Amino acid sequence: MVLSRRFPVVGKHALRVVVGFAALSLAVTGCGRSTTDQSPQSGGSASAAADAKAADLVPAAIKDKGVLRVATAEGYPPMEMYKEGTQDLIGVDPELAAAIAGRLGLKLEMTNASFPGLIPGLQADRWDLAMSSMSDTEERRKAVDFVDYFRAGGAIMVAKGNPAGVKDLADLCGRAVVLAKGSSNLAIGEKQNASCAKKMTISQSEDAPTGLLQIDAGRAVATIVDYPVAKMLAQQSGKYEVLEAQYDAGPWGIAIDKKDSQLRDAVQRALQELIDSGEYTKILEKWGVQGGAVRSATVNDQK
């Protein structure tokens, strides 16, 4: 079941993979919203990393080991998943983690873990970063800092060719719409419906793929799905279109324990270098989620 912005438990048994930057690059080739709580570190220009190369900012203890330990929770394509038929981690987050490690001059050690265990694992020093489509929220920032690297919200999916001519949320008024039970996308639809003069007919599906079956059968004209998941579903099937507007979009961040401020600054600078070089955009374009790109690397930037 796909719920919004990585609140469900999706991790399976732990898998540790140690690879260099170039090796993982070869391997991968071929959830929630909160109130504003912006820290003093927010914004790329405020960081101590602003005028230094990322590799120069790596804490000595990590530099001596030569390894960057990153945890993720697979099961949220195209952000993190297993390559079909294997337990090789692929997707936006593993590939971007490899690129960050490369900028830091480190090898990447990637661990698959349960989503609820990611922040406790940081606090127990089992890994250095958690990178798993994790929403930057006020509650989580009590324990960790976030280097924000992506923005995602709900996007409207329609049948290929958009036969109903849906342009935006307001166009769903008076129409049959299917939304996943318990998701924030259901809340988006219900909020819009409250303002509709002619109400939607909203049915609820168990998850996004089963909701799309209602579109196939002509029982609904549209659904709302998390943007990156929507893009993957549309790409895989060739049967749907995703409207580019995102609703209730918020930042996803790379989580770093608050005690590791020097590492946070190094990661922020590494991400900014990737943005400036264009490599960041290429990774997002490869997975079809460039619509979630950020313009600069910021810290604790939930707004």
Coordinates of C-alpha atoms in Angstrom, one line a residue:
M1 CA 0.0 0.0 0.0
V2 CA 1.4 3.4 -1.0
L3 CA 0.8 6.1 1.5
S4 CA 2.1 9.7 1.3
R5 CA 5.5 11.0 2.2
R6 CA 7.0 8.0 3.8
F7 CA 5.1 7.4 7.0
P8 CA 4.3 3.7 6.5
V9 CA 6.7 0.9 7.5
V10 CA 8.1 -0.4 4.2
G11 CA 11.6 -1.7 5.1
K12 CA 12.4 -5.4 4.9
H13 CA 15.4 -7.3 6.4
A14 CA 18.6 -5.3 6.6
L15 CA 21.0 -5.5 3.7
R16 CA 24.5 -3.9 3.7
V17 CA 26.2 -3.1 0.5
V18 CA 29.6 -1.5 0.3
V19 CA 30.5 0.1 -3.0
G20 CA 32.6 2.9 -4.3
F21 CA 31.0 5.9 -6.1
A22 CA 31.9 4.6 -9.6
A23 CA 30.7 1.1 -8.7
L24 CA 27.2 2.1 -7.5
S25 CA 26.8 4.4 -10.5
L26 CA 27.3 1.4 -12.7
A27 CA 24.9 -0.7 -10.6
V28 CA 22.1 1.8 -10.9
T29 CA 22.4 2.5 -14.6
G30 CA 20.4 0.0 -17.0
C31 CA 5.5 11.5 4.5
G32 CA 3.9 14.2 6.0
R33 CA 3.5 18.0 6.4
S34 CA 4.2 20.2 9.4
T35 CA 4.1 23.7 10.7
T36 CA 7.0 26.0 10.0
D37 CA 10.1 25.6 12.1
Q38 CA 13.1 27.1 10.3
S39 CA 16.4 26.8 12.1
P40 CA 19.2 29.4 12.0
Q41 CA 21.0 27.1 9.6
S42 CA 18.3 27.3 7.0
G43 CA 19.4 28.4 3.5
G44 CA 22.5 27.4 1.6
S45 CA 24.3 30.7 2.2
A46 CA 24.1 30.5 6.0
S47 CA 26.1 27.3 6.3
A48 CA 29.8 27.2 7.1
A49 CA 30.1 25.0 4.1
A50 CA 29.3 27.8 1.7
D51 CA 32.8 28.7 0.7
A52 CA 34.5 25.4 1.0
K53 CA 34.6 22.2 -1.0
A54 CA 32.5 19.4 0.4
A55 CA 35.5 17.0 0.7
D56 CA 37.3 19.6 2.9
L57 CA 34.4 19.6 5.4
V58 CA 34.3 15.9 6.1
P59 CA 34.8 15.2 9.9
A60 CA 38.2 13.6 10.5
A61 CA 36.7 10.5 12.1
I62 CA 34.7 9.7 8.9
K63 CA 37.5 10.8 6.6
D64 CA 39.9 8.3 8.4
K65 CA 37.4 5.5 7.8
G66 CA 36.9 6.5 4.2
V67 CA 33.2 5.3 4.3
L68 CA 29.9 7.1 4.4
R69 CA 27.2 4.9 6.0
V70 CA 23.8 5.7 4.6
A71 CA 20.5 3.9 5.6
T72 CA 17.3 3.7 3.5
A73 CA 14.1 1.8 3.5
E74 CA 13.4 0.2 0.2
G75 CA 9.9 -0.1 -1.2
Y76 CA 9.1 3.3 -2.4
P77 CA 9.8 3.4 -6.2
P78 CA 11.3 5.3 -7.9
M79 CA 13.0 6.8 -4.9
E80 CA 14.4 3.5 -3.3
M81 CA 13.7 0.0 -4.4
Y82 CA 15.4 -3.3 -5.3
K83 CA 16.5 -4.0 -8.9
E84 CA 14.1 -6.6 -10.2
G85 CA 15.2 -10.1 -9.2
T86 CA 18.0 -8.9 -7.0
Q87 CA 18.6 -7.2 -3.7
D88 CA 20.6 -4.4 -5.3
L89 CA 19.3 -1.0 -4.1
I90 CA 18.5 1.3 -6.9
G91 CA 16.5 4.5 -7.4
V92 CA 16.9 8.2 -6.8
D93 CA 18.1 8.0 -3.2
P94 CA 20.8 5.3 -3.7
E95 CA 22.1 7.0 -6.8
L96 CA 22.1 10.5 -5.2
A97 CA 23.7 9.0 -2.0
A98 CA 26.5 7.6 -4.2
A99 CA 27.0 11.0 -5.8
I100 CA 27.2 12.7 -2.4
A101 CA 29.7 10.1 -1.2
G102 CA 31.8 10.7 -4.3
R103 CA 31.8 14.5 -3.7
L104 CA 33.0 13.8 -0.1
G105 CA 35.8 11.5 -1.3
L106 CA 34.2 8.5 0.5
K107 CA 33.0 5.0 -0.4
L108 CA 29.3 4.4 0.1
E109 CA 28.0 1.8 2.5
M110 CA 24.2 1.5 2.1
T111 CA 22.0 -0.3 4.5
N112 CA 18.4 -1.2 4.0
A113 CA 16.4 -0.9 7.3
S114 CA 12.9 -0.4 8.5
F115 CA 11.6 3.1 8.1
P116 CA 10.7 3.7 11.8
G117 CA 14.3 2.6 12.7
L118 CA 16.1 5.2 10.6
I119 CA 16.3 8.0 13.1
P120 CA 17.0 5.8 16.1
G121 CA 19.8 4.2 14.0
L122 CA 21.3 7.6 13.5
Q123 CA 21.2 8.3 17.2
A124 CA 22.8 5.0 18.0
D125 CA 25.6 5.7 15.4
R126 CA 24.7 2.7 13.2
W127 CA 24.9 5.0 10.2
D128 CA 25.8 8.5 9.3
L129 CA 22.9 9.6 7.2
A130 CA 19.3 8.4 6.6
M131 CA 18.1 9.0 3.1
S132 CA 14.6 7.6 2.4
S133 CA 12.0 10.0 1.0
M134 CA 11.7 11.3 4.6
S135 CA 9.7 14.4 5.1
D136 CA 11.4 17.3 6.9
T137 CA 8.9 17.8 9.8
E138 CA 9.0 19.8 13.0
E139 CA 8.7 16.7 15.1
R140 CA 11.6 15.0 13.4
R141 CA 13.8 18.1 13.7
K142 CA 13.8 17.6 17.5
A143 CA 16.2 14.7 16.9
V144 CA 17.9 15.4 13.5
D145 CA 18.8 18.1 11.1
F146 CA 17.7 17.8 7.5
V147 CA 19.6 18.7 4.3
D148 CA 16.6 19.1 2.0
Y149 CA 17.0 17.7 -1.4
F150 CA 13.6 17.1 -3.0
R151 CA 10.0 18.5 -2.8
A152 CA 7.0 16.3 -3.4
G153 CA 3.2 16.6 -3.1
G154 CA 0.2 15.0 -4.6
A155 CA -0.2 15.0 -8.4
I156 CA -3.3 14.3 -10.5
M157 CA -3.2 11.2 -12.6
V158 CA -5.5 10.7 -15.6
A159 CA -5.9 8.3 -18.5
K160 CA -3.4 8.8 -21.3
G161 CA -4.6 11.6 -23.6
N162 CA -6.5 13.1 -20.7
P163 CA -9.9 12.5 -22.3
A164 CA -11.7 14.3 -19.6
G165 CA -9.6 17.4 -20.1
V166 CA -8.6 17.8 -16.4
K167 CA -6.4 20.7 -15.8
D168 CA -6.3 21.1 -12.1
L169 CA -8.0 20.3 -8.8
A170 CA -10.9 22.6 -9.5
D171 CA -11.6 20.5 -12.7
L172 CA -12.3 17.5 -10.5
C173 CA -15.5 19.1 -9.1
G174 CA -18.6 17.2 -10.3
R175 CA -16.5 14.2 -11.4
A176 CA -15.8 10.7 -10.2
V177 CA -12.4 10.5 -8.5
V178 CA -10.7 7.6 -6.7
L179 CA -8.3 8.3 -3.8
A180 CA -6.3 5.9 -1.6
K181 CA -7.6 5.2 1.9
G182 CA -5.8 7.0 4.7
S183 CA -3.5 9.0 2.4
S184 CA -2.8 12.7 2.5
N185 CA -4.0 12.7 -1.1
L186 CA -7.4 11.7 0.1
A187 CA -7.3 14.8 2.4
I188 CA -6.3 16.9 -0.6
G189 CA -9.3 15.7 -2.6
E190 CA -11.7 16.1 0.4
K191 CA -10.5 19.6 1.0
Q192 CA -11.1 20.6 -2.6
N193 CA -14.5 18.9 -2.6
A194 CA -15.5 21.1 0.3
S195 CA -15.2 24.1 -2.0
C196 CA -16.9 22.5 -5.0
A197 CA -20.3 23.9 -6.0
K198 CA -21.0 20.5 -7.7
K199 CA -19.4 17.8 -5.5
M200 CA -17.1 15.1 -6.6
T201 CA -18.0 11.4 -6.3
I202 CA -15.1 10.1 -4.3
S203 CA -14.4 6.4 -4.0
Q204 CA -11.5 5.0 -1.9
S205 CA -9.0 2.4 -3.1
E206 CA -6.6 0.3 -1.1
D207 CA -3.6 1.9 -2.8
A208 CA -2.6 3.8 -5.9
P209 CA -2.4 0.9 -8.3
T210 CA -5.9 -0.4 -7.4
G211 CA -7.2 3.1 -7.8
L212 CA -5.9 3.2 -11.4
L213 CA -8.0 0.1 -12.2
Q214 CA -11.1 2.3 -11.7
I215 CA -9.7 4.8 -14.2
D216 CA -9.2 1.8 -16.6
A217 CA -12.8 0.7 -16.1
G218 CA -14.1 4.2 -16.7
R219 CA -15.5 4.5 -13.1
A220 CA -13.2 7.4 -12.3
V221 CA -11.6 10.2 -14.4
A222 CA -8.7 10.8 -12.1
T223 CA -6.8 10.0 -8.9
I224 CA -4.2 11.9 -6.8
V225 CA -0.9 10.1 -6.1
D226 CA 2.5 11.2 -4.6
Y227 CA 4.3 12.8 -7.5
P228 CA 7.3 10.5 -7.8
V229 CA 5.2 7.4 -7.4
A230 CA 2.7 8.8 -10.0
K231 CA 5.6 9.3 -12.4
M232 CA 6.8 5.8 -12.0
L233 CA 3.4 4.2 -12.4
A234 CA 2.8 6.2 -15.6
Q235 CA 6.1 5.3 -17.0
Q236 CA 5.8 1.7 -16.3
S237 CA 2.3 1.3 -17.7
G238 CA 2.2 3.8 -20.5
K239 CA -1.5 4.1 -19.8
Y240 CA -1.6 7.3 -17.8
E241 CA -0.6 10.9 -17.7
V242 CA 0.6 12.9 -14.6
L243 CA -0.3 16.6 -14.4
E244 CA 2.9 18.5 -13.3
A245 CA 1.2 20.6 -10.6
Q246 CA 1.9 19.3 -7.1
Y247 CA -0.5 19.9 -4.2
D248 CA 0.5 20.4 -0.5
A249 CA 4.1 19.8 -1.6
G250 CA 6.8 19.7 1.2
P251 CA 10.5 19.0 1.4
W252 CA 12.1 15.7 1.9
G253 CA 15.5 15.7 3.6
I254 CA 18.6 13.7 4.3
A255 CA 18.5 13.2 8.0
I256 CA 21.7 13.7 10.1
D257 CA 22.0 13.5 13.9
K258 CA 22.0 16.9 15.5
K259 CA 25.4 16.3 17.1
D260 CA 27.0 15.9 13.6
S261 CA 26.8 19.5 12.5
Q262 CA 30.1 19.3 10.6
L263 CA 28.9 16.3 8.6
R264 CA 25.6 18.2 8.0
D265 CA 27.5 21.1 6.5
A266 CA 29.7 18.7 4.3
V267 CA 26.6 17.0 3.0
Q268 CA 24.8 20.3 2.3
R269 CA 27.9 21.5 0.4
A270 CA 28.1 18.2 -1.5
L271 CA 24.5 18.5 -2.6
Q272 CA 25.0 22.1 -3.7
E273 CA 28.0 21.0 -5.8
L274 CA 25.9 18.4 -7.5
I275 CA 23.1 20.9 -8.1
D276 CA 25.6 23.4 -9.5
S277 CA 27.3 20.8 -11.8
G278 CA 24.0 19.6 -13.2
E279 CA 24.6 16.0 -12.0
Y280 CA 21.7 16.3 -9.5
T281 CA 19.3 17.2 -12.3
K282 CA 20.6 14.3 -14.5
I283 CA 19.8 11.9 -11.7
L284 CA 16.3 13.2 -11.2
E285 CA 15.7 13.2 -15.0
K286 CA 16.9 9.6 -15.3
W287 CA 14.1 8.5 -12.9
G288 CA 11.5 11.0 -14.3
V289 CA 11.1 13.1 -11.2
Q290 CA 12.8 16.3 -12.1
G291 CA 9.6 18.2 -11.1
G292 CA 10.6 17.6 -7.5
A293 CA 14.0 19.3 -7.9
V294 CA 15.2 21.9 -5.4
R295 CA 17.1 25.0 -6.6
S296 CA 19.6 25.0 -3.7
A297 CA 20.7 22.8 -0.8
T298 CA 19.1 24.1 2.4
V299 CA 18.9 22.9 6.0
N300 CA 15.7 22.4 7.9
D301 CA 13.8 24.3 5.3
Q302 CA 10.2 23.1 5.9
K303 CA 7.9 26.0 5.2

